[in-house]
PDB file of C-alpha atoms in Angstrom:
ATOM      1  CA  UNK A 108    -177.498 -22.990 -33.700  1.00  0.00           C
ATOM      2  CA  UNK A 109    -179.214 -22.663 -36.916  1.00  0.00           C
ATOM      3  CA  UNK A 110    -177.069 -19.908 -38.640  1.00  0.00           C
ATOM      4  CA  UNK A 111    -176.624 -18.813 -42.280  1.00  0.00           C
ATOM      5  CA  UNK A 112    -174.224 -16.326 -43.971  1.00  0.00           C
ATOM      6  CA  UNK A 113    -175.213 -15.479 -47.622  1.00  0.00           C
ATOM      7  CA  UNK A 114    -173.710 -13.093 -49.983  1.00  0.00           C
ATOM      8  CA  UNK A 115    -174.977 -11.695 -53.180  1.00  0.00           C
ATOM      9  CA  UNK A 116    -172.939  -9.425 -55.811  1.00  0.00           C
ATOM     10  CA  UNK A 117    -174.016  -7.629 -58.629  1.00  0.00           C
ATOM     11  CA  UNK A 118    -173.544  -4.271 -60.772  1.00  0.00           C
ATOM     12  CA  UNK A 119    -176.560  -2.886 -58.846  1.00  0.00           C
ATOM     13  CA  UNK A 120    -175.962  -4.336 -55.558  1.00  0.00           C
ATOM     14  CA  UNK A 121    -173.178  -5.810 -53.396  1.00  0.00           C
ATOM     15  CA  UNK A 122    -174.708  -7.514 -50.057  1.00  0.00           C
ATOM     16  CA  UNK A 123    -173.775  -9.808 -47.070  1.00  0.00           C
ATOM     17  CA  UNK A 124    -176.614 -11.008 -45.045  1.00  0.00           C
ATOM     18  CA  UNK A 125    -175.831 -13.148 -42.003  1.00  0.00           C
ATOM     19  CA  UNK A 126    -178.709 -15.085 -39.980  1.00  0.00           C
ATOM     20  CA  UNK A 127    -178.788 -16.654 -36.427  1.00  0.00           C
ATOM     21  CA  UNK A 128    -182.798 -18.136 -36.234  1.00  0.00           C
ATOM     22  CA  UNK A 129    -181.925 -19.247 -32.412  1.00  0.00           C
ATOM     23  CA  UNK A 130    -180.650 -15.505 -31.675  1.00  0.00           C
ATOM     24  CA  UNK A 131    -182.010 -12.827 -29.131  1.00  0.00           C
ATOM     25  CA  UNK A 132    -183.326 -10.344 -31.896  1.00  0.00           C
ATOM     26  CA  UNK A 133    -179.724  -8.232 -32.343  1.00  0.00           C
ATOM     27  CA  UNK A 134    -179.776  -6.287 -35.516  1.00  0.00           C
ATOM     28  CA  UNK A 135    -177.141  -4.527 -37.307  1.00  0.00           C
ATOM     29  CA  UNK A 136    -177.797  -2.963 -40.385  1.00  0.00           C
ATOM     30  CA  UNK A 137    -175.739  -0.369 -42.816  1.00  0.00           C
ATOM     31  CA  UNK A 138    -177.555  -0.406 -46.596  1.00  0.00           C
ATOM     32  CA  UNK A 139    -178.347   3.169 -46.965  1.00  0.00           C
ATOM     33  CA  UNK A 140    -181.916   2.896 -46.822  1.00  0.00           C
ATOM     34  CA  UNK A 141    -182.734   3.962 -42.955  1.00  0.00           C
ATOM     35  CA  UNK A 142    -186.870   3.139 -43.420  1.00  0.00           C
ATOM     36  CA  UNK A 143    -185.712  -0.309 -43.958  1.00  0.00           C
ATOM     37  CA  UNK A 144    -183.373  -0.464 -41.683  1.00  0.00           C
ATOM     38  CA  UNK A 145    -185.898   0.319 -38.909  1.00  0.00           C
ATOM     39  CA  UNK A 146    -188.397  -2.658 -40.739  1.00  0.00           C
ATOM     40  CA  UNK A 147    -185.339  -4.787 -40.746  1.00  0.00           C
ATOM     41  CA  UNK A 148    -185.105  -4.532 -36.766  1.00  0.00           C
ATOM     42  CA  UNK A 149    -188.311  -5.166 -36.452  1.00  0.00           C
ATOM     43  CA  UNK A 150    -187.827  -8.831 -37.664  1.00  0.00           C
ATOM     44  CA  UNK A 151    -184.909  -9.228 -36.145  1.00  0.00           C
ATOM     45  CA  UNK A 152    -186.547  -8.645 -32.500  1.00  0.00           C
ATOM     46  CA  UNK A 153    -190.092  -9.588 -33.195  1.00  0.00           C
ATOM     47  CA  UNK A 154    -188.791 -12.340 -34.609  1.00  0.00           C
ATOM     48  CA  UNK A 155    -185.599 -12.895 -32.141  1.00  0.00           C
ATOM     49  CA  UNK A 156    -183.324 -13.629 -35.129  1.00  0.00           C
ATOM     50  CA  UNK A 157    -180.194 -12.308 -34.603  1.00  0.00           C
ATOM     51  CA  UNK A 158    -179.438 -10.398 -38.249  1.00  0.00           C
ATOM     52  CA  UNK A 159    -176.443  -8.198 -39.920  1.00  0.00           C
ATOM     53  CA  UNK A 160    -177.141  -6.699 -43.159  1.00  0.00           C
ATOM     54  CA  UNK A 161    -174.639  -4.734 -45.089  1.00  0.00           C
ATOM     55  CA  UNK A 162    -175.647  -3.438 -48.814  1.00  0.00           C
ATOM     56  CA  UNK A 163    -173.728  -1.066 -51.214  1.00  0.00           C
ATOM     57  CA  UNK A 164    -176.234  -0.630 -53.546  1.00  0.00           C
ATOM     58  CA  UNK A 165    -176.728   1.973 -56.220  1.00  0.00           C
ATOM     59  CA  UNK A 166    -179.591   4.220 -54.352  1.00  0.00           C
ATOM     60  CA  UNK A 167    -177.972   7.154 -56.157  1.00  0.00           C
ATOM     61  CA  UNK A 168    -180.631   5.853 -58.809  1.00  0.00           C
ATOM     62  CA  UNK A 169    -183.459   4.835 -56.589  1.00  0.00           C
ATOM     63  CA  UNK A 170    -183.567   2.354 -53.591  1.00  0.00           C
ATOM     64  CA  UNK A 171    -185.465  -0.465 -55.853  1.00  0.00           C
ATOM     65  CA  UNK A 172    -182.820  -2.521 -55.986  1.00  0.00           C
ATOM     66  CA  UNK A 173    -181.484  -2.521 -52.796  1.00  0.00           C
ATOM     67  CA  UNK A 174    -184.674  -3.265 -51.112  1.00  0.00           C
ATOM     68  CA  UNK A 175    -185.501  -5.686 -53.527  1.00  0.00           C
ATOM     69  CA  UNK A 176    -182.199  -7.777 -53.228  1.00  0.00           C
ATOM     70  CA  UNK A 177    -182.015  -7.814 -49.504  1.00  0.00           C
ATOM     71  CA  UNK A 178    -185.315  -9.484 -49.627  1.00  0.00           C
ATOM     72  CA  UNK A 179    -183.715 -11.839 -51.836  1.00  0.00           C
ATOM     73  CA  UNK A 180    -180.497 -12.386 -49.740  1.00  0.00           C
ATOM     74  CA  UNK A 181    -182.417 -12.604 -46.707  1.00  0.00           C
ATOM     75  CA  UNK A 182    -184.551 -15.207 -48.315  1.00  0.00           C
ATOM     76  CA  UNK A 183    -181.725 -17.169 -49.386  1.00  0.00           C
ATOM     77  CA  UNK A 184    -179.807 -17.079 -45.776  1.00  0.00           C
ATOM     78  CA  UNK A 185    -183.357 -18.420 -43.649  1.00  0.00           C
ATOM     79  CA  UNK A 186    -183.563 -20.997 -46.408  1.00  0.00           C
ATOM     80  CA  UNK A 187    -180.052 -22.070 -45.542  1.00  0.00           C
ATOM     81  CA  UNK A 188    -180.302 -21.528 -41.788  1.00  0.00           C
ATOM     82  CA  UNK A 189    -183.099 -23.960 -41.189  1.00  0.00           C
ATOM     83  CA  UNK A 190    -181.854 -26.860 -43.155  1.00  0.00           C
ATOM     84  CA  UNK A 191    -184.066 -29.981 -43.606  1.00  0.00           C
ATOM     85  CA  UNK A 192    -187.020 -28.106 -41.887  1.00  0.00           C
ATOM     86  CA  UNK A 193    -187.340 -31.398 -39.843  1.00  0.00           C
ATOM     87  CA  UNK A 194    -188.745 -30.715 -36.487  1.00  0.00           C
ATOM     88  CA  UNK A 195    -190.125 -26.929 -37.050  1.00  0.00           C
ATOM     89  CA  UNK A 196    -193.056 -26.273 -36.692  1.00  0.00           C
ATOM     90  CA  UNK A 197    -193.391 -25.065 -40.306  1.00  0.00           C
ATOM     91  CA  UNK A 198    -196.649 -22.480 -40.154  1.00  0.00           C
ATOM     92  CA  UNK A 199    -196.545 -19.242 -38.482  1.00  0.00           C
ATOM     93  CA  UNK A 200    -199.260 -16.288 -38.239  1.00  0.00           C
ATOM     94  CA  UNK A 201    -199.367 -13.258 -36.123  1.00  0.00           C
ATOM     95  CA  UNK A 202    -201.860  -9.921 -35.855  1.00  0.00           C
ATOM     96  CA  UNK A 203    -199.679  -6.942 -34.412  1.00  0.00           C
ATOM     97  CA  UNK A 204    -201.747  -3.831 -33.310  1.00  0.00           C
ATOM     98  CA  UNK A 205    -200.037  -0.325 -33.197  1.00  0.00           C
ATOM     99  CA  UNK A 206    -202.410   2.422 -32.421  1.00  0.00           C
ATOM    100  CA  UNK A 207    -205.136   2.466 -35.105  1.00  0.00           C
ATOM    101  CA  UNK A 208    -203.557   0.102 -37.956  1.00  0.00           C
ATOM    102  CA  UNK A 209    -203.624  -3.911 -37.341  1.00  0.00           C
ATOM    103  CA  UNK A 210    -202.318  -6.358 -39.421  1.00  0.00           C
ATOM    104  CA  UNK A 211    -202.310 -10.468 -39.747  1.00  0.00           C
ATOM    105  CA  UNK A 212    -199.404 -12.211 -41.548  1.00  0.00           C
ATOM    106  CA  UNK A 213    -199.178 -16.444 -42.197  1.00  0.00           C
ATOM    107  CA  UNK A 214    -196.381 -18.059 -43.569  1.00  0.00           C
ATOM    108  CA  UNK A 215    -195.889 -21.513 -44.155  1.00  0.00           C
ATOM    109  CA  UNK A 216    -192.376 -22.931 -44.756  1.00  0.00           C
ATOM    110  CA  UNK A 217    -194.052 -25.229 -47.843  1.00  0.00           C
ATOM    111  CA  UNK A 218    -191.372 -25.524 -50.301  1.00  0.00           C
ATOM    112  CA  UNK A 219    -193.130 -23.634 -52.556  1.00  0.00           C
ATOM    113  CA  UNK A 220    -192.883 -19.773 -53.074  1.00  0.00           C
ATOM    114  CA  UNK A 221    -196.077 -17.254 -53.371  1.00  0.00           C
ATOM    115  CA  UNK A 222    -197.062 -14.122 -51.823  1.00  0.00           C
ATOM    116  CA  UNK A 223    -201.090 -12.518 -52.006  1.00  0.00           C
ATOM    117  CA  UNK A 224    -199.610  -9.137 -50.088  1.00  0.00           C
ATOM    118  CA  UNK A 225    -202.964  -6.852 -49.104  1.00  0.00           C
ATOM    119  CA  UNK A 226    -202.112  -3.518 -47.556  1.00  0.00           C
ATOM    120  CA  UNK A 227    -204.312  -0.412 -49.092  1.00  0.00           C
ATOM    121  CA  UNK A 228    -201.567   1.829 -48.499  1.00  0.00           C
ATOM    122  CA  UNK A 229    -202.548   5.531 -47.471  1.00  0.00           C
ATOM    123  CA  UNK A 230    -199.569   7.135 -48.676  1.00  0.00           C
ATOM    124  CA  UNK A 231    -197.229   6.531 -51.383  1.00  0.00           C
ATOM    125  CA  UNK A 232    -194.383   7.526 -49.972  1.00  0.00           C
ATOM    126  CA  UNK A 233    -193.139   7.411 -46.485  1.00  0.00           C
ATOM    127  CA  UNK A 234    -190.463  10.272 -45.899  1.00  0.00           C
ATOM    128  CA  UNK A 235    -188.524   9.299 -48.723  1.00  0.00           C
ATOM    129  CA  UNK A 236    -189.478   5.680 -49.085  1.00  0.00           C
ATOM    130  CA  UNK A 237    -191.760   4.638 -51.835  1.00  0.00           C
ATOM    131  CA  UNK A 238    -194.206   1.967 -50.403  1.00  0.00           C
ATOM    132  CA  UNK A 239    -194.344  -0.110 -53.573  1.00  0.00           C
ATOM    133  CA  UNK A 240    -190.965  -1.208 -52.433  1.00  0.00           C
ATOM    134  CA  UNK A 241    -192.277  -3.476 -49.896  1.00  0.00           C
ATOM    135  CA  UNK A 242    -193.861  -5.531 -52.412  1.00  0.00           C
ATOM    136  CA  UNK A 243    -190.537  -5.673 -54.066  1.00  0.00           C
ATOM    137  CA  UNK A 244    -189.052  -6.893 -50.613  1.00  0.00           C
ATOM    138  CA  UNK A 245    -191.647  -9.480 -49.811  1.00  0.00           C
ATOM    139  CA  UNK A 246    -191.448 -11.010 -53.418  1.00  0.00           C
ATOM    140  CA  UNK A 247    -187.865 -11.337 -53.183  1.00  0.00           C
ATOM    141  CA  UNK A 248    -187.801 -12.854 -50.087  1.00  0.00           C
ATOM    142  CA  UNK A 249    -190.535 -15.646 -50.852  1.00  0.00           C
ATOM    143  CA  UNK A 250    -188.924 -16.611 -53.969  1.00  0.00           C
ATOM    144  CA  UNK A 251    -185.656 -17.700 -52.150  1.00  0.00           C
ATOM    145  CA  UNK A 252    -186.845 -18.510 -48.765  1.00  0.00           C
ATOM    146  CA  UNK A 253    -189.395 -20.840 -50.624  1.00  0.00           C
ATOM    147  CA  UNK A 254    -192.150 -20.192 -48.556  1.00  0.00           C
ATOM    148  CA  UNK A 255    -196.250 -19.346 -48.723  1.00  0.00           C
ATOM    149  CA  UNK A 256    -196.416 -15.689 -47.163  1.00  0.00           C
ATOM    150  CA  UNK A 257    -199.990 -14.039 -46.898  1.00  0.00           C
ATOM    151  CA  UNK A 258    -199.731 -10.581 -45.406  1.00  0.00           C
ATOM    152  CA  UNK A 259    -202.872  -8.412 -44.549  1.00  0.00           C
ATOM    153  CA  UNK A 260    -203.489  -4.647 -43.287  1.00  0.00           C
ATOM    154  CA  UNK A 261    -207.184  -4.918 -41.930  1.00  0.00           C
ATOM    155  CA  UNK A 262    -207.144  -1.648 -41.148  1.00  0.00           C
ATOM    156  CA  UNK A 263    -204.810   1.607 -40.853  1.00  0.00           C
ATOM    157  CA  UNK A 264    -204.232   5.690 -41.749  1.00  0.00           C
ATOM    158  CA  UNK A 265    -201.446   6.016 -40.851  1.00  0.00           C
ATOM    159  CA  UNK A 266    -198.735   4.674 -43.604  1.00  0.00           C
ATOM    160  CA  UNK A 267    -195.867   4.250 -41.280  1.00  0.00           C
ATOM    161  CA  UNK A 268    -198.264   2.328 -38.206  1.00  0.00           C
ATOM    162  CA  UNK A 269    -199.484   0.459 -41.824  1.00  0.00           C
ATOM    163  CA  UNK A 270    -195.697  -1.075 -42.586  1.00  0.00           C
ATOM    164  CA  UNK A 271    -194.607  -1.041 -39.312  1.00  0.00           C
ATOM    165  CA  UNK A 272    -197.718  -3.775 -37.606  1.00  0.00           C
ATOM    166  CA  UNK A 273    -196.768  -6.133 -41.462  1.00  0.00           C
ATOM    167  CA  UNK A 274    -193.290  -6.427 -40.427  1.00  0.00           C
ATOM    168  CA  UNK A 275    -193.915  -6.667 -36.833  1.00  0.00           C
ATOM    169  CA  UNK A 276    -196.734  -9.602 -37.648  1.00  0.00           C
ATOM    170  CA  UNK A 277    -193.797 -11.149 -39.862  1.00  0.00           C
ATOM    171  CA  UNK A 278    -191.588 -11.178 -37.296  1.00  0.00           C
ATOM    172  CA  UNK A 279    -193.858 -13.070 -34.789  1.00  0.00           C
ATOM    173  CA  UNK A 280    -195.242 -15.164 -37.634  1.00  0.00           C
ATOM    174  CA  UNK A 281    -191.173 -15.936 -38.679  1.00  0.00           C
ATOM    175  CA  UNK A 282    -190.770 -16.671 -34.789  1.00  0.00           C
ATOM    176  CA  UNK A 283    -193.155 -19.024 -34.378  1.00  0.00           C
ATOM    177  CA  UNK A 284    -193.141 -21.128 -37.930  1.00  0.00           C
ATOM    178  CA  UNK A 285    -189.247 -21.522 -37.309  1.00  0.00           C
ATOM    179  CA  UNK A 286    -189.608 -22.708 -33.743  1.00  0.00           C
ATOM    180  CA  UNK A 287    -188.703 -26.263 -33.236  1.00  0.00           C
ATOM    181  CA  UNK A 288    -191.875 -28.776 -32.511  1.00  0.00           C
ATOM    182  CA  UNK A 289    -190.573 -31.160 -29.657  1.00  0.00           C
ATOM    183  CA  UNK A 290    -193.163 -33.374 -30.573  1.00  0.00           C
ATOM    184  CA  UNK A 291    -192.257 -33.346 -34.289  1.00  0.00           C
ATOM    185  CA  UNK A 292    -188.541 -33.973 -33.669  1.00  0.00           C
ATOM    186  CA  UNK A 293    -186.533 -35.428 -36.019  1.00  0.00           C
ATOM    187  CA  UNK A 294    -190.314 -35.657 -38.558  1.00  0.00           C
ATOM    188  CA  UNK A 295    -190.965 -33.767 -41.329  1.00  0.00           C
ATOM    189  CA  UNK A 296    -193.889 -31.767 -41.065  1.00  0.00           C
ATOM    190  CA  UNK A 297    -195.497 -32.830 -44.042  1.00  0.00           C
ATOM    191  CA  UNK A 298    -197.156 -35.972 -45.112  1.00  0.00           C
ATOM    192  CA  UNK A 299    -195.169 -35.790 -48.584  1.00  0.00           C
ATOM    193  CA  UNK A 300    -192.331 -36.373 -46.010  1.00  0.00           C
ATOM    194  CA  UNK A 301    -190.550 -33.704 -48.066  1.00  0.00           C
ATOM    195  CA  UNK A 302    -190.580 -29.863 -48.189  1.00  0.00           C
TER     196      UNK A 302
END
């Protein structure tokens, strides 16, 4: 089992962030930010990574840095999780529908973070979330998982349907990059032979 458990302190946030990459998509969340919570499961079961996320973080101020740093924790414990990368399959896309908003999201598991992030939000706020935060999230979480992330909203009016087909897509794109390749077992998938 390719697991991870990563913890991250600091005067703005205090979080735990466990991983299971072979799980059955069981999340458990508590960081007092509910909106991304309900993103959060999404990986998790789109993604069938078993997750548990716990934050304290100071959203008496706002919830920037607790989105932000669980991006980053959850970054770090995927990074951990897969190991050598030897034997995955490495690239991952998906396009998840839901109602009139579609999205497309590739990652590739290169080594080497950066994140072009395309989604015309309609709204700046959902309920109480501000939508910039996602940005925040996805940065966070490329810089530590190391990975190439392109995520697209092709279309959309809905702000919620917007968010919710990008993390669904990421999910499925997570899913399917992290999968092991039984012909590339024990191989690197890269002709640098290193990622």
């Amino acid at each position: 089992m390719r697991t991870a458990s990563v913890t991250r302190d600091t005067l703005e946030t205090k979080i735990q962030v466990s991983v299971n990459i072979d799980g059955k998509g069981t999340g458990k969340f508590n960081t007092g930010v509910p909106f991304l919570e309900h993103m959060m499961d999404q990986i998790a079961r789109h993604g069938m990574i078993d997750m548990d996320i716990t934050c304290d973080g100071d959203v008496h101020i706002d919830d920037h840095h607790t989105v932000e740093d669980i991006g980053i924790t959850l970054g770090k414990a995927i990074n951990q999780a897969i190991g050598d990368k030897k034997g995955m399959t490495r690239y991952g896309h998906a396009y998840v529908p839901l109602d009139e908003a579609l999205s497309r999201v590739v990652i590739d598991f290169s080594g080497r973070p950066g994140l072009t992030m395309n989604v015309p939000f309609t709204q700046k706020r959902i309920g109480n979330f501000d939508t910039e935060l996602f940005y925040e999230f996805f940065q966070g979480f490329v810089n530590h998982a190391l990975v190439t992330l392109h995520i697209d909203c092709i279309r959309g009016f809905n702000a919620h349907h917007q968010i919710e087909t990008v993390f669904k897509a990421f999910g499925r794109a997570l899913r399917m990059a992290l999968t092991p390749d039984p012909r590339m077992e024990g191989a690197m998938p890269s002709t640098k032979g290193v990622l």
